Coordinates of C-alpha atoms in Angstrom, one line a residue:
X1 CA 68.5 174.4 -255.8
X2 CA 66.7 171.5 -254.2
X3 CA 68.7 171.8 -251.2
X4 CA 68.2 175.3 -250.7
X5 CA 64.4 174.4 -250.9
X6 CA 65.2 171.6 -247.9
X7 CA 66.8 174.3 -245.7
X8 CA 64.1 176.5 -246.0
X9 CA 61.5 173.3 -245.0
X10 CA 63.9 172.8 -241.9
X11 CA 63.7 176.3 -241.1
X12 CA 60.2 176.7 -241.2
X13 CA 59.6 173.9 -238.8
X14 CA 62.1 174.8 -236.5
X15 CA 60.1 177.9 -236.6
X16 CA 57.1 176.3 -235.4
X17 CA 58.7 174.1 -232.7
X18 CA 59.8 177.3 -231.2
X19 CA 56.7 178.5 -231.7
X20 CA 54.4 175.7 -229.8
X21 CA 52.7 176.9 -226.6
X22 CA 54.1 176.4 -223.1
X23 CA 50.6 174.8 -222.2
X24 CA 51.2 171.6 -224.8
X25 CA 54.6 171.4 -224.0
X26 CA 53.1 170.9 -219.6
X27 CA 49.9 168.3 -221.6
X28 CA 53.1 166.0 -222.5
X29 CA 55.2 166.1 -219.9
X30 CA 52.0 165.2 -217.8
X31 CA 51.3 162.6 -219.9
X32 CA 54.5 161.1 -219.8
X33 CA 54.5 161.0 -215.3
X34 CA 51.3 159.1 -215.5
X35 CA 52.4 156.8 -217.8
X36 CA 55.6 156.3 -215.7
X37 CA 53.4 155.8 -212.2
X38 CA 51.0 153.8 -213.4
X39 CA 53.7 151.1 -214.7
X40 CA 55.1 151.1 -211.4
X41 CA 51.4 151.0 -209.7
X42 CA 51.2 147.7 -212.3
X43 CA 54.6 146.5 -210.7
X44 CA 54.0 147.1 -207.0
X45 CA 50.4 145.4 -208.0
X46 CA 52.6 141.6 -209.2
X47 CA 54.3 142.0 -206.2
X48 CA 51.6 142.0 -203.8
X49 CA 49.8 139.2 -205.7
X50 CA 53.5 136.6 -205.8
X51 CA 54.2 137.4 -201.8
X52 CA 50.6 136.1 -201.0
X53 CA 47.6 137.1 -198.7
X54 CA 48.5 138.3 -195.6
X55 CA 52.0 139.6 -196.1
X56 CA 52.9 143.5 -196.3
X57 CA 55.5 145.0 -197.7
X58 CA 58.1 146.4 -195.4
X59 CA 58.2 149.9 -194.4
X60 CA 61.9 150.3 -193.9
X61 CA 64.1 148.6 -196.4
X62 CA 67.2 149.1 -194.6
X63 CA 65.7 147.5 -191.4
X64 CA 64.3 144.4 -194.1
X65 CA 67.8 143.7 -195.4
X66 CA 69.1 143.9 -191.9
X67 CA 66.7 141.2 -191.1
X68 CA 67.2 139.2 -194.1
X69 CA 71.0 139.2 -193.6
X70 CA 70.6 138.2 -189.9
X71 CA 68.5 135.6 -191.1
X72 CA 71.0 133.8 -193.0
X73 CA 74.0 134.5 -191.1
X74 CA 72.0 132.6 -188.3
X75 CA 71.1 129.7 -190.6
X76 CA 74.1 129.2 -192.3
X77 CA 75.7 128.6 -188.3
X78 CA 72.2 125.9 -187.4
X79 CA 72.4 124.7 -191.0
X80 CA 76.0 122.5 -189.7
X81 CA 73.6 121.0 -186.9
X82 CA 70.1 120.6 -188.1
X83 CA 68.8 118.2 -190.2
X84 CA 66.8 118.3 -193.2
X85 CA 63.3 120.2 -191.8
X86 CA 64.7 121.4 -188.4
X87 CA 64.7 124.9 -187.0
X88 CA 67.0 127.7 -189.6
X89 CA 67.3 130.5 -186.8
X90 CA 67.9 131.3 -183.7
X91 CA 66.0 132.4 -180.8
X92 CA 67.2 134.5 -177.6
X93 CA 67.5 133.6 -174.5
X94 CA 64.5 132.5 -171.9
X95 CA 61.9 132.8 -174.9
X96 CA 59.8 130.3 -176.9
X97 CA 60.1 130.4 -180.1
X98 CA 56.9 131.4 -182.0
X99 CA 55.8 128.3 -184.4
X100 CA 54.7 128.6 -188.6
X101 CA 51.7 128.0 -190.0
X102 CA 52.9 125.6 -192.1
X103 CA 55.1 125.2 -194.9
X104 CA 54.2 127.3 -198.1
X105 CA 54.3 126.0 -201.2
X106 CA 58.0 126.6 -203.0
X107 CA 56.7 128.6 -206.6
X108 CA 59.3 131.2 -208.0
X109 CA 57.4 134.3 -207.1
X110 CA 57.6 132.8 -203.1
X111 CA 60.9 132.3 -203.0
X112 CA 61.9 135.7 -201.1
X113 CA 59.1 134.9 -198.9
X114 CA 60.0 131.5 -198.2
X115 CA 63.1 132.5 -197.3
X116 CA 61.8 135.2 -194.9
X117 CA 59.0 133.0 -193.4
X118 CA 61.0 129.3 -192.6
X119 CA 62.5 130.2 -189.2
X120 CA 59.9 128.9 -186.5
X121 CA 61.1 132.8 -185.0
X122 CA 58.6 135.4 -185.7
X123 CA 60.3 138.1 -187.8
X124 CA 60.6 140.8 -185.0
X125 CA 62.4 138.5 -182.8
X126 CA 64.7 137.8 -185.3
X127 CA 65.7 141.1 -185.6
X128 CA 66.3 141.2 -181.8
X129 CA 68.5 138.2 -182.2
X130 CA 71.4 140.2 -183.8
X131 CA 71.6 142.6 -181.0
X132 CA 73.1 141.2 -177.3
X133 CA 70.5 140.0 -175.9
X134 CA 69.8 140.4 -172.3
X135 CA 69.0 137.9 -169.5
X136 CA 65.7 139.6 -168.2
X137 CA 64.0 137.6 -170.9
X138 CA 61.8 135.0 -169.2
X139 CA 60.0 131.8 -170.7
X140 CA 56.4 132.8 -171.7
X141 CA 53.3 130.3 -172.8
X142 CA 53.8 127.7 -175.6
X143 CA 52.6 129.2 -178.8
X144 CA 51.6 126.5 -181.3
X145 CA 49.9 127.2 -184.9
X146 CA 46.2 126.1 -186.0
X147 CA 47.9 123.7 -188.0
X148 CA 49.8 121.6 -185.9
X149 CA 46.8 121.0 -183.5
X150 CA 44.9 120.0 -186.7
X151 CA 47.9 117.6 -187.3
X152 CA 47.7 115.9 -183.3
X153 CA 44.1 115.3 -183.3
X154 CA 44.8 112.2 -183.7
X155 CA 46.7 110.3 -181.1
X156 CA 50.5 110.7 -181.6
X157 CA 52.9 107.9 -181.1
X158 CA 56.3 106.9 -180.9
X159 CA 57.9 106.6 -184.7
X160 CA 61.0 105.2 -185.2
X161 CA 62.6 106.0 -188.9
X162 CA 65.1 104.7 -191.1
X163 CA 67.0 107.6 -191.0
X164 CA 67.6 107.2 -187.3
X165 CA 65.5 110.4 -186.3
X166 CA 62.6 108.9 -183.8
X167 CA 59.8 111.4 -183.7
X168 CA 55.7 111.7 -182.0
X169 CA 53.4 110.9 -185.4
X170 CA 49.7 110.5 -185.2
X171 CA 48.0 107.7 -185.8
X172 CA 44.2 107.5 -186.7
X173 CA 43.7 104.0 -185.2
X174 CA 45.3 104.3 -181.4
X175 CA 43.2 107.8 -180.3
X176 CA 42.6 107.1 -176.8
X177 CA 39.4 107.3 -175.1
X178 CA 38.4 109.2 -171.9
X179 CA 40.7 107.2 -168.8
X180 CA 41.2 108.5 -165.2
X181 CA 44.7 109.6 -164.8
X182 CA 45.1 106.7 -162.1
X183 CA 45.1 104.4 -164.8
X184 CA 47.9 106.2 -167.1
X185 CA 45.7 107.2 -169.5
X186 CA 44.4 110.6 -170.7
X187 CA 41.4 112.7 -172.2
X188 CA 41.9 113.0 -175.9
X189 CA 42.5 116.9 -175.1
X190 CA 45.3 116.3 -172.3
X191 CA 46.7 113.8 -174.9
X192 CA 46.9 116.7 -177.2
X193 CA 48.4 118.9 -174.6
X194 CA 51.1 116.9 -174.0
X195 CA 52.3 116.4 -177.1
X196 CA 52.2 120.2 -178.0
X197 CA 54.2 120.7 -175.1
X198 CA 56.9 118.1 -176.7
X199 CA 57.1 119.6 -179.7
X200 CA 57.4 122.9 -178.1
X201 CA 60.2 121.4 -175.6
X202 CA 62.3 119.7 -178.6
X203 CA 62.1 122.7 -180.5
X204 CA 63.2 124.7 -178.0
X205 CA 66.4 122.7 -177.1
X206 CA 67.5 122.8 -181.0
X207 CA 67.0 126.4 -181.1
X208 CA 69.3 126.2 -178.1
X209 CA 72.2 124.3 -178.9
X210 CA 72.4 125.5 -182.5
X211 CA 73.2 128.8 -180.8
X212 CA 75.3 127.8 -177.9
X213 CA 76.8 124.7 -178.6
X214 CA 76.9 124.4 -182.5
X215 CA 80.7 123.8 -182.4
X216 CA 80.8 120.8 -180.6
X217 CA 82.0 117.6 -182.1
X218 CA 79.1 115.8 -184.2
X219 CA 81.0 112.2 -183.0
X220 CA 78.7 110.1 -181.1
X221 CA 81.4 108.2 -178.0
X222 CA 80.9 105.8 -175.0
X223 CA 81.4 108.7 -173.1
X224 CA 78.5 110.6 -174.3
X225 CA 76.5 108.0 -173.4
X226 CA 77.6 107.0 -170.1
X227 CA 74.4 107.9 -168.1
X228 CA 71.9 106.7 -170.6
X229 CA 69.9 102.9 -169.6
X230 CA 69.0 100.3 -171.9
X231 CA 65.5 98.4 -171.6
X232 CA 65.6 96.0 -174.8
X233 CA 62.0 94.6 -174.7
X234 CA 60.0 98.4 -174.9
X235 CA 63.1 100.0 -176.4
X236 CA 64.0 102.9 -174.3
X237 CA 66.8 104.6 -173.8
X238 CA 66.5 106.5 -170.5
X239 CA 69.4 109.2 -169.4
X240 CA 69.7 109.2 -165.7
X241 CA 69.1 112.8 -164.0
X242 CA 69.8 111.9 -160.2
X243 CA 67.4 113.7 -157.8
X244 CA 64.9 114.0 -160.6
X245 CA 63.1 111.1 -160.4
X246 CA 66.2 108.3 -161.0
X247 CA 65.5 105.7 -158.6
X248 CA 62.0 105.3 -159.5
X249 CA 62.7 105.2 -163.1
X250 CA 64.9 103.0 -163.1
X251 CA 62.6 101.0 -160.9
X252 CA 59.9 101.1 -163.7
X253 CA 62.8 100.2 -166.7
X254 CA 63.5 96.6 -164.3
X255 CA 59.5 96.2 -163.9
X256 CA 58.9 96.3 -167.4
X257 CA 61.9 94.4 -168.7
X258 CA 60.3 91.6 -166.5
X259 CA 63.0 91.0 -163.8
X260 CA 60.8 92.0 -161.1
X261 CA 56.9 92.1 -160.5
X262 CA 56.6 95.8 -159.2
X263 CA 58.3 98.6 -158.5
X264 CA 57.8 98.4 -155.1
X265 CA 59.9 95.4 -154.7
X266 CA 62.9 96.9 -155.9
X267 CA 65.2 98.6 -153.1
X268 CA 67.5 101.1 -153.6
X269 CA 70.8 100.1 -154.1
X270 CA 69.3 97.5 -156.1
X271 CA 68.0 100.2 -158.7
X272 CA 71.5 101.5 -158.7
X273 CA 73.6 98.6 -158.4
X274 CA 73.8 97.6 -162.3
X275 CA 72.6 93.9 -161.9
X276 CA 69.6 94.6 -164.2
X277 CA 69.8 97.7 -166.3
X278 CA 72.3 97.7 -168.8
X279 CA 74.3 101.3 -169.8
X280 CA 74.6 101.7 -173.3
X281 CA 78.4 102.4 -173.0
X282 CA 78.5 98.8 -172.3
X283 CA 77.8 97.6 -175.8
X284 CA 80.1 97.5 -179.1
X285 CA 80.2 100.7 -181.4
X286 CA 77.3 99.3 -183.8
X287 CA 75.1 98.4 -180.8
X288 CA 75.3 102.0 -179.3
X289 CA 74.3 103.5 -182.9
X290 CA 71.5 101.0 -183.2
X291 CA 70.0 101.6 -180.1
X292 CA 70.5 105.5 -180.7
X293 CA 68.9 105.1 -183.9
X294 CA 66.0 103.3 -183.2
X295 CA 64.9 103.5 -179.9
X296 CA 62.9 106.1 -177.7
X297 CA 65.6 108.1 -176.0
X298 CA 63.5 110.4 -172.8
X299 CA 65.1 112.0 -170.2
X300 CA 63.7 114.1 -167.2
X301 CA 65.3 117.3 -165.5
X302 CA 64.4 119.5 -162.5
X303 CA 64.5 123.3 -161.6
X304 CA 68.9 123.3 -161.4
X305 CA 69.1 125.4 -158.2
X306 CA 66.3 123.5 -156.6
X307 CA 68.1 120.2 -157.7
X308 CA 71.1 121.2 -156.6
X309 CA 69.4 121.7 -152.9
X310 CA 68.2 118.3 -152.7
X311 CA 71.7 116.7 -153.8
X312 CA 73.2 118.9 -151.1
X313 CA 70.7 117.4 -148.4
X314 CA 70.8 113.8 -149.6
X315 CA 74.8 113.5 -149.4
X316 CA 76.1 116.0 -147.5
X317 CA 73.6 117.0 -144.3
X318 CA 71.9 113.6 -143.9
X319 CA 74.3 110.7 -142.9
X320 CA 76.3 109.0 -145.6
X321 CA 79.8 107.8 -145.0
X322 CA 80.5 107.6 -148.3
X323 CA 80.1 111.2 -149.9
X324 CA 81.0 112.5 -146.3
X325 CA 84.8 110.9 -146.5
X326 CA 85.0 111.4 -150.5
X327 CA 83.5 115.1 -150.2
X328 CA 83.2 116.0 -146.9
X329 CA 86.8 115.9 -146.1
X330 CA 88.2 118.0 -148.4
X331 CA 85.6 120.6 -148.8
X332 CA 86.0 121.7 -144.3
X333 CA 89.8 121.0 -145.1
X334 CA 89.4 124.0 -147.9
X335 CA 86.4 126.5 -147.0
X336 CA 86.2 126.1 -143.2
X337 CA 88.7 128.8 -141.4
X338 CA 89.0 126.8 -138.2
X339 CA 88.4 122.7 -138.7
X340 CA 87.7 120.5 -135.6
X341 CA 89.9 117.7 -135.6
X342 CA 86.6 115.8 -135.8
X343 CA 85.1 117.4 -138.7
X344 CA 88.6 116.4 -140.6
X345 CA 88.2 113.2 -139.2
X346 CA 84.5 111.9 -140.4
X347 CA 83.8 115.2 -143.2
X348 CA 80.5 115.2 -141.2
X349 CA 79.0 118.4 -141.1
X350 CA 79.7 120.2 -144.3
X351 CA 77.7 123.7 -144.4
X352 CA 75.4 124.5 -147.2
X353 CA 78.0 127.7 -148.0
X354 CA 80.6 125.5 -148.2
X355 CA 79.3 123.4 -150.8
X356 CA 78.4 126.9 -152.7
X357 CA 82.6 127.7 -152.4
X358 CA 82.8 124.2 -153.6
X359 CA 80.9 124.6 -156.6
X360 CA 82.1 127.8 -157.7
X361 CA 85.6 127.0 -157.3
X362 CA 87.6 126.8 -160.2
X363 CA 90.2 124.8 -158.1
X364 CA 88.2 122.7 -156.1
X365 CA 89.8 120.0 -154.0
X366 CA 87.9 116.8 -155.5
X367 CA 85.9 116.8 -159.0
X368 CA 81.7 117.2 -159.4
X369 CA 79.7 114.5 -158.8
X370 CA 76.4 113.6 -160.7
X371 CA 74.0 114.5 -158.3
X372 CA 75.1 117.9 -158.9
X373 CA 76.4 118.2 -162.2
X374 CA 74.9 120.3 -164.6
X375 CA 71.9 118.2 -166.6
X376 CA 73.1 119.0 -170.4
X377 CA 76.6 117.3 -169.4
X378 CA 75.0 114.5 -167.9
X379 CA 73.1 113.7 -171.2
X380 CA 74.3 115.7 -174.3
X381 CA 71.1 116.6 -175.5
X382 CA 72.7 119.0 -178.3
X383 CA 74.1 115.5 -179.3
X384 CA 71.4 113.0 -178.8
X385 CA 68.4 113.8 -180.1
X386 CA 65.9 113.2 -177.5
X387 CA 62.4 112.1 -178.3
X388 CA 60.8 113.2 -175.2
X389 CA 62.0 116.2 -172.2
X390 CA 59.7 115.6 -169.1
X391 CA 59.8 117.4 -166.3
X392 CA 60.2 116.7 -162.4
X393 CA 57.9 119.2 -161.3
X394 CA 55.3 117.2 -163.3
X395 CA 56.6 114.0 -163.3
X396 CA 53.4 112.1 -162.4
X397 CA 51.5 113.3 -165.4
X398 CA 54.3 113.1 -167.9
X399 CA 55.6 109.7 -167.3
X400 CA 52.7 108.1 -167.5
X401 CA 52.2 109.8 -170.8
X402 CA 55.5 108.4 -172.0
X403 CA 55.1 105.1 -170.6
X404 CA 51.9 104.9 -172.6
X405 CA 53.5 106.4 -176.0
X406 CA 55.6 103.8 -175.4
X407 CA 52.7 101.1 -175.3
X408 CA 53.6 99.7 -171.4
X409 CA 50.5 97.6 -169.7
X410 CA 48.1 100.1 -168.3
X411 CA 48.9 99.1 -164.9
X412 CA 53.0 99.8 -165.3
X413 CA 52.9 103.5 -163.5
X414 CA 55.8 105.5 -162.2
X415 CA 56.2 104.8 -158.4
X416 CA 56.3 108.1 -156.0
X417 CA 57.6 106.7 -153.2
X418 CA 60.9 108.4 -151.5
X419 CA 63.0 105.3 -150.1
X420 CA 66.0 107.5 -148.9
X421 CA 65.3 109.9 -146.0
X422 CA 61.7 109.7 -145.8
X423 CA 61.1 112.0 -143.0
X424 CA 62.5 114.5 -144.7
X425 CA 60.3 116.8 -146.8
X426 CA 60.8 116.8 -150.5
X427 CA 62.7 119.5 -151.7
X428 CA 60.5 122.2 -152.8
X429 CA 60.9 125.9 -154.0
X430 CA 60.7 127.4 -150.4
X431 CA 63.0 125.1 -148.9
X432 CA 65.2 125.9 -152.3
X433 CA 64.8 130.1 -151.0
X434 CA 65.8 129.3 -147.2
X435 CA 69.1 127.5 -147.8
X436 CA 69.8 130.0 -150.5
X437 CA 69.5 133.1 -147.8
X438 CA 72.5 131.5 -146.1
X439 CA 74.8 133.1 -148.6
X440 CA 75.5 136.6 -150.4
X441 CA 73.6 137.4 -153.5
X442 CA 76.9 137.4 -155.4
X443 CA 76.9 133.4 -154.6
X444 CA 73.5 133.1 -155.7
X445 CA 74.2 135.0 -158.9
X446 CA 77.2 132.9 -159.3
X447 CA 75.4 129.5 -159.0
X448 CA 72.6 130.7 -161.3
X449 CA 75.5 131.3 -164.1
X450 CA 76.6 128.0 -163.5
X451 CA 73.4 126.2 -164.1
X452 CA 72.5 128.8 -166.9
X453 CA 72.6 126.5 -170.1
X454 CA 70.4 124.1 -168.6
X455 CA 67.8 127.4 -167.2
X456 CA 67.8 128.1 -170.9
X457 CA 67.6 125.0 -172.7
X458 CA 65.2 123.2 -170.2
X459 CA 63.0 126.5 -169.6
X460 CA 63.5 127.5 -166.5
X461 CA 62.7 131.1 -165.2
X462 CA 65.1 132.7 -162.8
X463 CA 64.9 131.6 -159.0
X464 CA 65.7 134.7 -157.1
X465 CA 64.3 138.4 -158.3
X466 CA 67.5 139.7 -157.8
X467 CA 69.1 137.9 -160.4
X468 CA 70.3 139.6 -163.9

């Protein structure tokens, strides 16, 4: 009996379930949405909050895992080269690379961020970076954040660590005053400039090699350093670049390790002859890594193609019996069609297309030659880290800011005078255009892909319009 009474309770609300109108039935299920989108408003809401001011969320998830995923493949190939701090991606060819802010705090609701925001490489370019990239890309302005002009208000100098990384610091008590640029010194905002341009400079050539040369050997040999000086008393280490300034730096090395009173003084072959500059492949294993560790290591380069020119004038079209029998020979006995008995003879002569054939020759009758080697062989910058890149083309302005980084006497500057072939003009970018109309634009495609690593990693924009 009882249960007959339960079935008939059961019944009757089934009855009424049934019976409930289709207008409560759309109340509750409206209810219900709401309550489902405003817990995911309350979601999207922490999210906004943990990534930080300023950050957006990404329209396109597909293209933000693609970028995420290039990210990482990129730094897990720089991660084998870089030290603690250094660049973690990579930027394409012929561009700077756009600096950080700063470093964000490392909390766990920043940790994606972090992880999107450490490369140096603004997010878009990154993305670029996983497609080929093309060589049309040309250097643009230096582009350095708020807060690392804050951080070189102060004066930077020379820093030498422990950890055998030298590096520009600031330092509140050394901030120069206003001095002419006769004297070597600098206006606090020049000083500045210079220093941004460093940093810029430096970071560009890790950016470099951690994307063309991060499988080369980490092992440090004589070799490597064949072409870098040694001046003990200032403690520099200066990689020779000939026909970008060598003589005269090498001039200013004796002068201020005391063996002579002025640069002046000092001819020629006697800044070349290895009587008083030391090379650093000269000393034991533990003295190379000492000096590599601890002193200022600088080197300055040139325009390659315009280089190139001036090496070409120097030893081959001006007299010089040496690079004329050693070079001149065999390049008429190879690339001219008809040889005079003469020209054989003395290798006097030698054409400015010839030299190109030379170059480009996979088989060429005698090996390269400094002068025209290309500049990241000379010095192994992907392997040396170099405190300071100066340039040729403003060689006046940056050596004299090294030299005082380096704490010389005010009146120690870097000579400008040209000792060999003085009547001739100095090499210059229209001089560079009129020997390069002498040959086909193949050639001059050709030698701009031979001096290509050293366009990139020294920022250099293409000579010749017609280049690709």
């Amino acid at each position: 009996m009882p249960g007959m009474k339960w079935k008939m309770v059961v019944d009757s609300l089934r009855g009424r379930r049934r019976r409930l109108p289709c207008s409560l039935w759309f109340l509750l299920l409206f209810a219900a949405g709401g309550l489902v989108l405003f817990i995911h408003q309350q979601d999207l809401s922490e999210m906004v909050l943990q990534q930080g001011p300023g950050m957006k969320l990404r329209s396109s998830p597909r293209q933000s895992r693609e970028t995420l995923s290039t990210q990482d493949r990129e730094r897990g190939k720089s991660d084998n080269y870089q030290t603690k701090g250094v660049l973690s991606s990579l930027i394409p060819p012929m561009q700077f690379p756009h600096f950080e802010a700063g470093k964000q705090t490392a909390t766990p609701g920043s940790r994606e961020q972090s992880r999107r925001t450490s490369s140096p490489v603004s997010r878009e370019q990154s993305r670029r970076t996983s497609s080929p990239v093309s060589r049309e890309q040309d250097m643009t302005v230096v582009h350095v954040s708020k807060r690392q002009r804050k951080l070189l208000k102060t004066t930077p100098r020379i820093h030498h660590t422990t950890d055998g990384n030298s590096s520009l610091s600031s330092s509140t008590n050394s901030s120069p005053a206003s001095f002419s640029l006769a004297s070597g010194f600098f206006t606090p905002d020049k000083w500045k400039k210079l220093a941004d341009v460093q940093i810029a400079r430096r970071q560009l050539m890790k950016e470099m090699c951690a994307k063309y040369k991060s499988s080369i050997s980490r092992t440090i040999t004589a070799h490597h350093v064949r072409n870098l000086f040694v001046e003990d008393k200032y403690k520099l280490l200066y990689c020779q670049v000939p026909k970008a300034g060598c003589s005269n730096w090498k001039r200013t090395l004796i002068v201020l390790a005391g063996l002579a009173p002025n640069a002046r003084s000092i001819k020629h072959d006697t800044a070349h002859g290895g009587r008083y500059l030391r090379e650093l492949n000269t000393f034991d294993r533990k003295g190379i890594m000492h000096r590599l560790e601890t002193y200022t290591k600088f080197m300055f380069v040139r325009e390659p193609l315009e280089r190139m020119v001036s090496a070409y004038r120097d030893k081959l079209e001006n007299p010089n019996d040496y690079y004329h029998n050693l070079f001149g020979k065999p390049i008429i006995s190879k690339y001219r069609a008809n040889p005079s008995p003469e020209a054989l003879n003395t290798g006097n002569g030698v054409t400015f297309k010839e030299f190109v054939q030379y170059l480009l020759d996979v088989h060429r009758p005698v090996g390269m030659d400094i002068h025209w080697d290309q500049t990241n062989q000379l010095c192994n910058p992907c392997l040396i880290d170099y405190n300071f890149i100066g340039k040729f083309e403003n060689m006046e302005e940056e050596s004299n800011y090294l030299l005082r980084l380096a704490g010389a006497p005010p009146n120690v500057t870097l000579p400008s005078f040209k000792d060999r072939n003085p009547a001739d003009k100095r090499t210059s970018t229209d001089i560079t255009q009129k020997y390069f109309s002498q040959v086909s634009a193949l050639e001059r495609q050709r030698m701009y892909d031979f001096y290509y690593t050293d366009y990139l990693m020294f920022n250099y924009t293409k000579p010749f319009k017609d280049l690709y």
